[in-house]
Coordinates of C-alpha atoms in Angstrom, one line a residue:
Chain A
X1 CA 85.7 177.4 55.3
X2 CA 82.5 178.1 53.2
X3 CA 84.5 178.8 50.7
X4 CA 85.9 175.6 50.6
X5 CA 82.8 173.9 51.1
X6 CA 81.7 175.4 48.1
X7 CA 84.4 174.5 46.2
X8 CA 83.6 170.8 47.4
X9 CA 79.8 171.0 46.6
X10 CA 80.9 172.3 42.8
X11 CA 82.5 169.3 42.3
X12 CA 80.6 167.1 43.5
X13 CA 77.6 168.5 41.3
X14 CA 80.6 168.3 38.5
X15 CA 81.2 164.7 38.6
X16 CA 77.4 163.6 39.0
X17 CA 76.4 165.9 36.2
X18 CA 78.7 163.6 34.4
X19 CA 77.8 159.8 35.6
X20 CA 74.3 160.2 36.8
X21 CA 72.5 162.1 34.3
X22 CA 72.3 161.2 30.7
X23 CA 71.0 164.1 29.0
X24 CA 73.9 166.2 28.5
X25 CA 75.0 163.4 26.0
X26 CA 75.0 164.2 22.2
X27 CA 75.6 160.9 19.4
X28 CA 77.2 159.1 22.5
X29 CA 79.7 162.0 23.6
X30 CA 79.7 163.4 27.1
X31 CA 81.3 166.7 28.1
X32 CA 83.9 166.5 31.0
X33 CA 82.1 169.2 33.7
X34 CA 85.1 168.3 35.5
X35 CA 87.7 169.4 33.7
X36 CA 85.9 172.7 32.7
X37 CA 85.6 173.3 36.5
X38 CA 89.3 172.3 37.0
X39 CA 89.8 175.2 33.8
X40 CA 87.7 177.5 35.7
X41 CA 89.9 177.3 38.3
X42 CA 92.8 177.1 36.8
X43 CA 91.8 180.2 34.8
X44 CA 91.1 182.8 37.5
X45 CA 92.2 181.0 40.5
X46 CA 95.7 180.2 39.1
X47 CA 97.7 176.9 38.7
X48 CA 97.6 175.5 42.8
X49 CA 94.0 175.7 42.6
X50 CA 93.6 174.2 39.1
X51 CA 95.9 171.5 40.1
X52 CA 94.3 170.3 43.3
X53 CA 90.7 170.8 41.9
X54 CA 91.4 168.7 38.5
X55 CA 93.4 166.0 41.3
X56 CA 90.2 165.4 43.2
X57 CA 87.5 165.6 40.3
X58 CA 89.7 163.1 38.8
X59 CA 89.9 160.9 41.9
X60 CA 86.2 161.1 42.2
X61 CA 85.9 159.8 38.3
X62 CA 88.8 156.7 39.3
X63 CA 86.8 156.0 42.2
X64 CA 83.4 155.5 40.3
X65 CA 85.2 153.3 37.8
X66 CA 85.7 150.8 40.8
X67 CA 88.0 147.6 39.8
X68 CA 88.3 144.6 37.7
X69 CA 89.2 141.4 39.3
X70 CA 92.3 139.6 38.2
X71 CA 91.4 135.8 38.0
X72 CA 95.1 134.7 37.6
X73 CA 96.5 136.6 40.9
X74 CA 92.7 136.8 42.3
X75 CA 93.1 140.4 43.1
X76 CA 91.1 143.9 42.4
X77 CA 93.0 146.1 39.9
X78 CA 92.3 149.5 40.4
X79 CA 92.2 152.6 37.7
X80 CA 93.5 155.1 40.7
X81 CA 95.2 158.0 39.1
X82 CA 93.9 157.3 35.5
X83 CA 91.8 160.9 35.2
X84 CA 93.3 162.6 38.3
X85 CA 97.0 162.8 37.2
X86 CA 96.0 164.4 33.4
X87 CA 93.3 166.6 35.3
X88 CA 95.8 167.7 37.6
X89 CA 98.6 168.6 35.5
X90 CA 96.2 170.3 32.4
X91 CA 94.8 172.1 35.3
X92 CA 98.3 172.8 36.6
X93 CA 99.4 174.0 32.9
X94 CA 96.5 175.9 32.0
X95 CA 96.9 177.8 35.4
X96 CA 100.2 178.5 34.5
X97 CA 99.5 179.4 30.9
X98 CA 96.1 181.8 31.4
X99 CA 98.1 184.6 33.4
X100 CA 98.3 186.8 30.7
X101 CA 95.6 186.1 28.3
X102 CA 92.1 188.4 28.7
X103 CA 90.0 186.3 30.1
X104 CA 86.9 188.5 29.6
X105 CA 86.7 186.9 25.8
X106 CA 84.5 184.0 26.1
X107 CA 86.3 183.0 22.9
X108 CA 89.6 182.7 24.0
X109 CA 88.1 180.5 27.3
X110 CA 86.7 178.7 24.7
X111 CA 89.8 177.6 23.0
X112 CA 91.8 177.5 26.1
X113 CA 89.2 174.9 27.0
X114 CA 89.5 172.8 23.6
X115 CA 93.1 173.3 23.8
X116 CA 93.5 171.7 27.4
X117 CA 90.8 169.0 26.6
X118 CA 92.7 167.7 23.6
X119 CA 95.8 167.9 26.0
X120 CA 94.0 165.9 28.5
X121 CA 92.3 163.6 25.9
X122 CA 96.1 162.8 24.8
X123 CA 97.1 162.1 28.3
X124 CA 94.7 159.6 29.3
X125 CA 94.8 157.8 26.0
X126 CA 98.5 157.4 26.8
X127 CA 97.7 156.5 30.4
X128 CA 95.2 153.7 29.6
X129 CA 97.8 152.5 26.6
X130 CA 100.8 152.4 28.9
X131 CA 98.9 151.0 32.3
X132 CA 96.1 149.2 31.1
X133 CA 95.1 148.4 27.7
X134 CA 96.1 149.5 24.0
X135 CA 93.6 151.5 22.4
X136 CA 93.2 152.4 18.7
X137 CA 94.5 155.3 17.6
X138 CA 91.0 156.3 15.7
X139 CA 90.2 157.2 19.5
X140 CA 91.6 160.7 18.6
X141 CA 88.9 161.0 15.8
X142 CA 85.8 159.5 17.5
X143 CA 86.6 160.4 21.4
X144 CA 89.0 162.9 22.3
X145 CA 88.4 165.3 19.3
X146 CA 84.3 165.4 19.1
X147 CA 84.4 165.8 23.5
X148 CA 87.2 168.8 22.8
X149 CA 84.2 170.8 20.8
X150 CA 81.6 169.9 22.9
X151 CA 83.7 170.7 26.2
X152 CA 84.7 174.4 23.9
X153 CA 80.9 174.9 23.0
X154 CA 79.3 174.4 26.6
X155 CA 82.1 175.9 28.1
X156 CA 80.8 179.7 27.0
X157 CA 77.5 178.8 28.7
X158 CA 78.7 176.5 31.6
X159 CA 81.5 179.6 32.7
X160 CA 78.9 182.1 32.9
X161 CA 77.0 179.5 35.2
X162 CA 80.4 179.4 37.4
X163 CA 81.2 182.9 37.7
X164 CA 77.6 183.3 38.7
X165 CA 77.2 181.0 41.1
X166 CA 81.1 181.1 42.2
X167 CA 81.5 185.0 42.2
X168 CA 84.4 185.0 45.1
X169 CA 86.6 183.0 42.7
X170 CA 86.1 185.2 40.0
X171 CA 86.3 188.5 41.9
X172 CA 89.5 187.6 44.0
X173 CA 91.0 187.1 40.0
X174 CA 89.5 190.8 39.5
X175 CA 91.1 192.0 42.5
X176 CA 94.8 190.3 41.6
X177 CA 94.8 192.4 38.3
X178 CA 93.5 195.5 39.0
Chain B
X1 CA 111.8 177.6 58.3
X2 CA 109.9 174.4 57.0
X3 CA 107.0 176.7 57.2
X4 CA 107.9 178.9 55.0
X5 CA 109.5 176.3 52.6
X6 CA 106.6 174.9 52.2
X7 CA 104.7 178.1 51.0
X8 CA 107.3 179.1 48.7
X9 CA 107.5 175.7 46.9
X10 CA 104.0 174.5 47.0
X11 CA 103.2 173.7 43.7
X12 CA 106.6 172.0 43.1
X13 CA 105.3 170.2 46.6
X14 CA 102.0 169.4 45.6
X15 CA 103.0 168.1 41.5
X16 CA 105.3 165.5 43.7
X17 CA 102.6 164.2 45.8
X18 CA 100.1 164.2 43.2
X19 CA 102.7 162.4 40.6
X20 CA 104.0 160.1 43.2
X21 CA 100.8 159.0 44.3
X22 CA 99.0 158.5 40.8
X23 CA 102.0 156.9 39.2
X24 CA 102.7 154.6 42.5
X25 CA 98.1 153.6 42.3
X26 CA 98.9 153.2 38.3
X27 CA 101.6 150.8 38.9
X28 CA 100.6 148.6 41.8
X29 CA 97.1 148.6 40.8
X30 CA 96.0 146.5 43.7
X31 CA 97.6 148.4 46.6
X32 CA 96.1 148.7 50.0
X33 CA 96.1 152.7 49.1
X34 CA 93.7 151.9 46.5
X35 CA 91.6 149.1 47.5
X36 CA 90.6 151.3 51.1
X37 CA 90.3 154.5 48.8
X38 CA 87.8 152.8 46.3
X39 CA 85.8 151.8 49.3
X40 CA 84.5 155.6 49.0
X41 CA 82.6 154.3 46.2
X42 CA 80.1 153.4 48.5
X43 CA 79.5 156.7 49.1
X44 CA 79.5 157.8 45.9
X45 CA 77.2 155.3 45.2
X46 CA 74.6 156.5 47.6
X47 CA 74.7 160.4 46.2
X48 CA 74.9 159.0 42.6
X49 CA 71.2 157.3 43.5
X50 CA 69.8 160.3 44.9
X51 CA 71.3 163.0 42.2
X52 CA 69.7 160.5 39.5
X53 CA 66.6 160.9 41.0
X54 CA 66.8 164.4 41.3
X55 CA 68.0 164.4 37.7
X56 CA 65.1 162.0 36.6
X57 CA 62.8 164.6 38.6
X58 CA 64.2 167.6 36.7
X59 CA 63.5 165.7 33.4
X60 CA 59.8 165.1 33.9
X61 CA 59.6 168.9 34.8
X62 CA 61.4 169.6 31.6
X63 CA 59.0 167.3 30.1
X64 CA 55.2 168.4 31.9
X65 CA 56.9 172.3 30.9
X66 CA 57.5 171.3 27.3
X67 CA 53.9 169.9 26.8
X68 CA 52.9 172.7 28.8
X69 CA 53.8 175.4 26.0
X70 CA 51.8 173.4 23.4
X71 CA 48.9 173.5 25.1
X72 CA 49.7 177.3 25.9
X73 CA 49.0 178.0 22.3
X74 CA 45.9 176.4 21.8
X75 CA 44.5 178.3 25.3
X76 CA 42.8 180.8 23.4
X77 CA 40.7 178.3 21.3
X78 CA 40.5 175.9 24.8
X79 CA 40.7 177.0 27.6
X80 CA 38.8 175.0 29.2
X81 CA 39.8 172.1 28.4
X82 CA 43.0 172.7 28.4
X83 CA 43.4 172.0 32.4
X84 CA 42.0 168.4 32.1
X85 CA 43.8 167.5 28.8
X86 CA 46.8 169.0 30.6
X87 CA 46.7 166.7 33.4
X88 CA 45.3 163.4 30.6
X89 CA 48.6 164.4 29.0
X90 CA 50.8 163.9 32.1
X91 CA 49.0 160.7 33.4
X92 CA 48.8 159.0 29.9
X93 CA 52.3 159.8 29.6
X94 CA 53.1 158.5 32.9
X95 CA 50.9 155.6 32.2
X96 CA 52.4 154.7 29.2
X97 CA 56.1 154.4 30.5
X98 CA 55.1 152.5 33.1
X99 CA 53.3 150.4 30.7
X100 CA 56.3 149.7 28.6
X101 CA 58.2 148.9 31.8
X102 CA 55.2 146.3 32.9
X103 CA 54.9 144.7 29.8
X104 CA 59.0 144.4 29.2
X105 CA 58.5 142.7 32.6
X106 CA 55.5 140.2 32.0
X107 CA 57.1 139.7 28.4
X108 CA 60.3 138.6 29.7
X109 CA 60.3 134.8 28.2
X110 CA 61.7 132.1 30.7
X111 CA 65.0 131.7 29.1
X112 CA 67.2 131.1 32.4
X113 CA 65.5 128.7 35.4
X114 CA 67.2 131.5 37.9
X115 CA 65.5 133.9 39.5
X116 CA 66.1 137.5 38.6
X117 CA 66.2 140.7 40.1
X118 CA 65.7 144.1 38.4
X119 CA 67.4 147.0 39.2
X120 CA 67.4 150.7 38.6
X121 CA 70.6 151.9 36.2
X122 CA 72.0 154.8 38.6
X123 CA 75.3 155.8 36.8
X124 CA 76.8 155.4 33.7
X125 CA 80.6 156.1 32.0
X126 CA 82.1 158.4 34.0
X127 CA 83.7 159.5 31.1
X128 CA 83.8 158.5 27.1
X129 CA 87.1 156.2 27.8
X130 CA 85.7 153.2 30.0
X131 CA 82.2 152.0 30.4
X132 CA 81.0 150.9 33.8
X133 CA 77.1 151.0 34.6
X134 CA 76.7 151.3 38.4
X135 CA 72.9 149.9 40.0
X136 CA 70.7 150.4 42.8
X137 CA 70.7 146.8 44.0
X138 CA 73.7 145.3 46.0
X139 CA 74.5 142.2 48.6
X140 CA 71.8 143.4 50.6
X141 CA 69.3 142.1 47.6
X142 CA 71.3 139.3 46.8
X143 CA 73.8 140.6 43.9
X144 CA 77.3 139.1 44.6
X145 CA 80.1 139.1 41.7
X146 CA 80.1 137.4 38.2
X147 CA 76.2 137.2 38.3
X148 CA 75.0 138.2 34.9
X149 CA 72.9 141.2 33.9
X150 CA 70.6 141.3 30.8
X151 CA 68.0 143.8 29.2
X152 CA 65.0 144.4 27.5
X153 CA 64.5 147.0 25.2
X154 CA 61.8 147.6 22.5
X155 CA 63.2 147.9 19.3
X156 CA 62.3 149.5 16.8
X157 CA 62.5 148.8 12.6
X158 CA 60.6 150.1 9.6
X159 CA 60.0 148.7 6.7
X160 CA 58.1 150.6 4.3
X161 CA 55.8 152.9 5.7
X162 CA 55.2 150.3 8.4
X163 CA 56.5 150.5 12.0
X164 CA 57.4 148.2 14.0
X165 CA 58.3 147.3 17.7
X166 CA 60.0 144.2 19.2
X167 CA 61.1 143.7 22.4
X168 CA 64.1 142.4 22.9
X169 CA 66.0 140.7 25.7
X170 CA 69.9 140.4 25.3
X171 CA 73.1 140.0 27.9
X172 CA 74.6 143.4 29.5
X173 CA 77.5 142.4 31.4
X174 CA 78.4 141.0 34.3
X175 CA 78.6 142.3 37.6
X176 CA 82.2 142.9 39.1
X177 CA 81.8 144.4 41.6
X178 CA 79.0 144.7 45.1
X179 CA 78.6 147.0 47.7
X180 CA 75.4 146.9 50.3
X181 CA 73.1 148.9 48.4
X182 CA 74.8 149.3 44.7
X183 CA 76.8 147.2 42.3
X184 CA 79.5 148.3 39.5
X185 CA 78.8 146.0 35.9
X186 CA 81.2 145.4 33.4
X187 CA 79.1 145.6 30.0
X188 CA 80.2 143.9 27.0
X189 CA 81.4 146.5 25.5
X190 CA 83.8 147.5 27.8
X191 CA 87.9 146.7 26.7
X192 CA 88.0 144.7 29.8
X193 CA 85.3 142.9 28.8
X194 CA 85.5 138.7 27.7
X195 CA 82.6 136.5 26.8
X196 CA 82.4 133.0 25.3
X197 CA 79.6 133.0 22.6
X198 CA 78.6 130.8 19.8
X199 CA 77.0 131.4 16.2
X200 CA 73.6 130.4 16.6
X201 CA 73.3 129.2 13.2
X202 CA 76.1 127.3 13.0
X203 CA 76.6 126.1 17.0
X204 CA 80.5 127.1 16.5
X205 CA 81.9 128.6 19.5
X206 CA 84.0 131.7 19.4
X207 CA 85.1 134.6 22.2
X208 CA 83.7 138.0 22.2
X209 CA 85.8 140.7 22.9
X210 CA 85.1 144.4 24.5
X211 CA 88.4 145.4 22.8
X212 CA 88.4 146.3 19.2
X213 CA 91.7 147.9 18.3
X214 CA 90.1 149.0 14.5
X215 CA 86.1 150.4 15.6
X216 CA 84.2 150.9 18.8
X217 CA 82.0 148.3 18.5
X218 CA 83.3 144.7 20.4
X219 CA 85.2 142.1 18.1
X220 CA 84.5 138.3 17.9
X221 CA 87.5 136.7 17.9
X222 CA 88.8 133.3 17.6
X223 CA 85.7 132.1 14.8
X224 CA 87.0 129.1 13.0
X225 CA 87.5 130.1 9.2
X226 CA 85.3 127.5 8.4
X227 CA 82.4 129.2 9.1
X228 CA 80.9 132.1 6.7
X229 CA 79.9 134.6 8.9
X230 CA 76.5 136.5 7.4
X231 CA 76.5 139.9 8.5
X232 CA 73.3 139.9 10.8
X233 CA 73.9 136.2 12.0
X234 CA 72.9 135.9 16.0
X235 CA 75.4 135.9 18.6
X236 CA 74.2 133.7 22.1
X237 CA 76.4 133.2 25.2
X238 CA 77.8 129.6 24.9
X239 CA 78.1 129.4 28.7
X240 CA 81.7 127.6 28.4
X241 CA 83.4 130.2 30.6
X242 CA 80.3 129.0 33.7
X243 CA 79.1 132.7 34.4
X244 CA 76.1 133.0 31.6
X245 CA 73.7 130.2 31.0
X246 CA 73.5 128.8 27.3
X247 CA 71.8 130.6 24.5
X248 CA 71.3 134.1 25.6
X249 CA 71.3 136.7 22.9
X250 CA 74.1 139.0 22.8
X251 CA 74.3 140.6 19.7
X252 CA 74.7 140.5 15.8
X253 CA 77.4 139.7 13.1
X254 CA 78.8 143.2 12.0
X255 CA 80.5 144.4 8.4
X256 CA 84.2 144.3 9.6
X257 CA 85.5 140.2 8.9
X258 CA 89.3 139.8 8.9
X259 CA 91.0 136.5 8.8
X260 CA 94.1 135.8 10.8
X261 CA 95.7 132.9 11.0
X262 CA 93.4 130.1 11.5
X263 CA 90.8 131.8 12.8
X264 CA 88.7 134.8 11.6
X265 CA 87.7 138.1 13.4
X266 CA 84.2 140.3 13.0
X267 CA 82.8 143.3 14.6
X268 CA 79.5 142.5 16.5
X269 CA 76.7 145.0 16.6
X270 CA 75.5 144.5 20.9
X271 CA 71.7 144.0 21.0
X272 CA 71.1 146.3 23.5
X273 CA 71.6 149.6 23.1
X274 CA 73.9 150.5 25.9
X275 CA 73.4 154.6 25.7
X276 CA 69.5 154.2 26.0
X277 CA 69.7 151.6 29.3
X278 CA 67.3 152.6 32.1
X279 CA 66.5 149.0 33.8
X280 CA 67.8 146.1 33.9
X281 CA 68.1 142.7 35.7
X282 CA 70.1 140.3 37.4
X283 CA 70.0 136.6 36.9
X284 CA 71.0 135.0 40.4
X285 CA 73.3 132.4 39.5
X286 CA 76.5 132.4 41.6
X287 CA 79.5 131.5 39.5
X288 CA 80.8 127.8 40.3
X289 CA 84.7 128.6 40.2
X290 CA 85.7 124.5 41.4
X291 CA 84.4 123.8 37.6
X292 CA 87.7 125.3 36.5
X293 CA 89.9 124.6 38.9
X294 CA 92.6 121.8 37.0
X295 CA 94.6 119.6 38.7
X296 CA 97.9 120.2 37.7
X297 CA 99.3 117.7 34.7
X298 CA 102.7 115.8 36.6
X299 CA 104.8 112.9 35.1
X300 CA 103.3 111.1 38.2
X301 CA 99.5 110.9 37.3
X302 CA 100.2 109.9 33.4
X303 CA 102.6 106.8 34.6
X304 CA 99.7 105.6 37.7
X305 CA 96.7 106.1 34.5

């Protein structure tokens, strides 16, 4: 139970890392704390909890976006699912994926994380084409690409934070492989 | 049995229910499902507001510590002074930003016969794909939907070796989207974003757009080709579509002009800066939606005119 609770309180602190405080953003690019706690996870928890974990920080980020009223049918349109579906299934694939790498190198986190946030950058891009609105393609060059090196760089700080102030997650991992 | 089903194929499970339920929210994007589960954003809302302040807090601890180490160095030569200039240091500081924030107030010209409300910016692009600012004022204040938000910001240019500062009061958004204590706005430079503007040197009309599929910044579309669009020309609201009053300054003519068809297409350059937006306010002037509503054209009313 406290152990979930924790769980709950990390991403919470995640996603309003991400939407209520400003200075973590460099030339108008944020990291996604989310996704590197759903990598986290995913990483020494395993796939099930990287792909519920990346589900409800993505949920969290669809629910802050809120809704945009349709004048013509004079309805709310919603953006449910738009991060929670790419956070769940890079969470779900990087689970899968980690099992036999060393996760002891901070540099192979490192480009597990860049890896999985171009995958997710990718993802959404296609979401947001497909459900909502096209974007240009230059989004690769100015969004997805400039947040996957940010996301690699402060993920060798930011994991050290987690497995300090998440040590059961990190030491059930331990336990699994020795 | 099911029991132990479950356990064996719960990821399989859990990727169905996930997928199921995003693709289902993705496709009806209005559905009950969604519309009760975004009601949580009240909540969110609520802990957004206090983890800004604490986040605001932690900043001017950063800060006092930063100016703290200066002084530090010169303790040797001052030490007694240091305490008192210490504590000058932090109050002038704190002096001056409330300063700025009174005089952006006092400064604000009468441009709109509404009165306005100003409001604390709480949360801001949940991530770098969409761009929704959410603020601290709601229905309870008076915020209701499609009421429009402006700025003001000092800017500031140099020319030479001179500095100088300007403030400057420009259109936001619009707000979208109220709950009792917070309020979700759409700025201008969101994709979803629409806004009819005209040229203010040459009174033609044109529509702004959030979405520019070649740069980041927002496109004015629709521009007659007989205009000659001067890079740095002023953009005002027109206030055609009913939701901003005339003549409010939006933004700038940017480098990008296209032609297409008869009309031509530019970038715009906002005139706020959107990643440095702290406060800003709310004109309260409801949107008057019987202006637009048309009778429908039928054979009958052309024969009885």
């Amino acid at each position: 139970m406290l152990e979930k609770s924790v769980i709950a309180l990390s991403i919470l602190i995640s996603y309003f890392l991400q939407t209520s405080v400003s200075f973590f953003s460099l030339a108008g690019v944020k990291p996604d704390f989310l996704l590197i706690l759903t990598i986290y996870f995913a990483v020494f928890r395993g796939s099930f909890s990287g792909l519920w974990i990346g589900f409800m920080g993505g949920l969290l980020q669809d629910f802050n976006l809120g809704g945009i009223l349709d004048i013509q049918s004079n309805q709310m349109e919603f953006f449910t699912g738009i991060h929670a579906l790419p956070k769940a299934l890079v969470g779900f694939i990087v689970g899968k994926l980690s099992r036999n790498i060393n996760k002891e190198s901070p540099l192979i986190i490192s480009l597990m994380l860049f890896s999985a946030s171009i995958g997710y950058g990718i993802f959404v891009f296609s979401s947001i084409n497909i459900f909502h609105q096209d974007i240009a393609a230059e989004a690769f060059f100015t969004k997805i690409f400039p947040e996957s090196i940010y996301n690699a760089i402060l993920s060798v700080v930011w994991m050290k934070f987690l497995k300090w102030a998440m040590p059961s997650v990190y030491s059930v991992t331990s336990r699994r492989y020795l | 049995m099911l029991a132990n089903y479950l356990a064996k194929y719960k990821s399989g499970i859990s990727i169905l229910i996930i997928i199921l339920f995003c693709s289902s929210n993705l496709i009806w994007k209005s559905n009950i499902l969604s519309r009760t589960a975004n009601k949580a954003s009240i909540i969110l809302d609520f802990f957004s507001e206090t983890f800004h302040g604490i986040g605001e807090g932690v900043k001017r601890v950063v800060g006092s510590y930063s100016s703290y180490q200066n002084i530090k160095e010169e303790r040797d030569l001052l030490r007694e002074k240091l305490h008192a200039s210490r504590e000058l240091k932090v109050k002038v500081k704190e002096l001056q930003r409330e300063n700025i924030r009174l005089l952006q107030l006092l400064k604000i010209p009468p441009v709109v016969d509404f009165p306005v409300i100003q409001a604390e910016v709480i949360s801001q692009d949940p991530d770098n794909w969409f761009r929704t600012i959410i603020i601290n004022k709601g229905s309870n204040d008076g915020v209701s939907t499609y009421m429009p938000v402006m700025a003001v910001q000092v800017k500031r240019s140099t020319i030479g070796t001179h500095q100088t500062e300007k403030l400057v009061q420009a259109v936001v958004g619009k707000v979208i989207q109220v709950n009792p204590n917070s309020s979700r706005i759409l700025p201008i430079v969101d994709k979803h974003s629409r806004l009819g503007i005209r040229l203010s040197r040459t009174n033609h009309w044109a529509m702004l757009m959030g979405k520019n599929s070649k740069s980041e910044l927002p496109q004015l579309d629709y521009l007659s080709l007989s205009v000659f669009a001067k890079l740095g020309d002023e953009i005002v609201t027109s206030g055609g579509e009913g939701i901003f009053p005339k003549r409010l300054l939006v933004g700038y003519i940017g480098k990008n002009v296209e032609r297409l068809g008869g009309f031509q297409r530019t970038d715009v350059i906002p005139a706020i800066d959107f990643q440095k937006l702290d406060y800003v306010y709310i004109i309260k002037k409801k949107w008057d939606k019987s202006k637009f509503k048309f009778k429908s054209l039928t054979v009958d009313s052309i024969t009885e005119e």
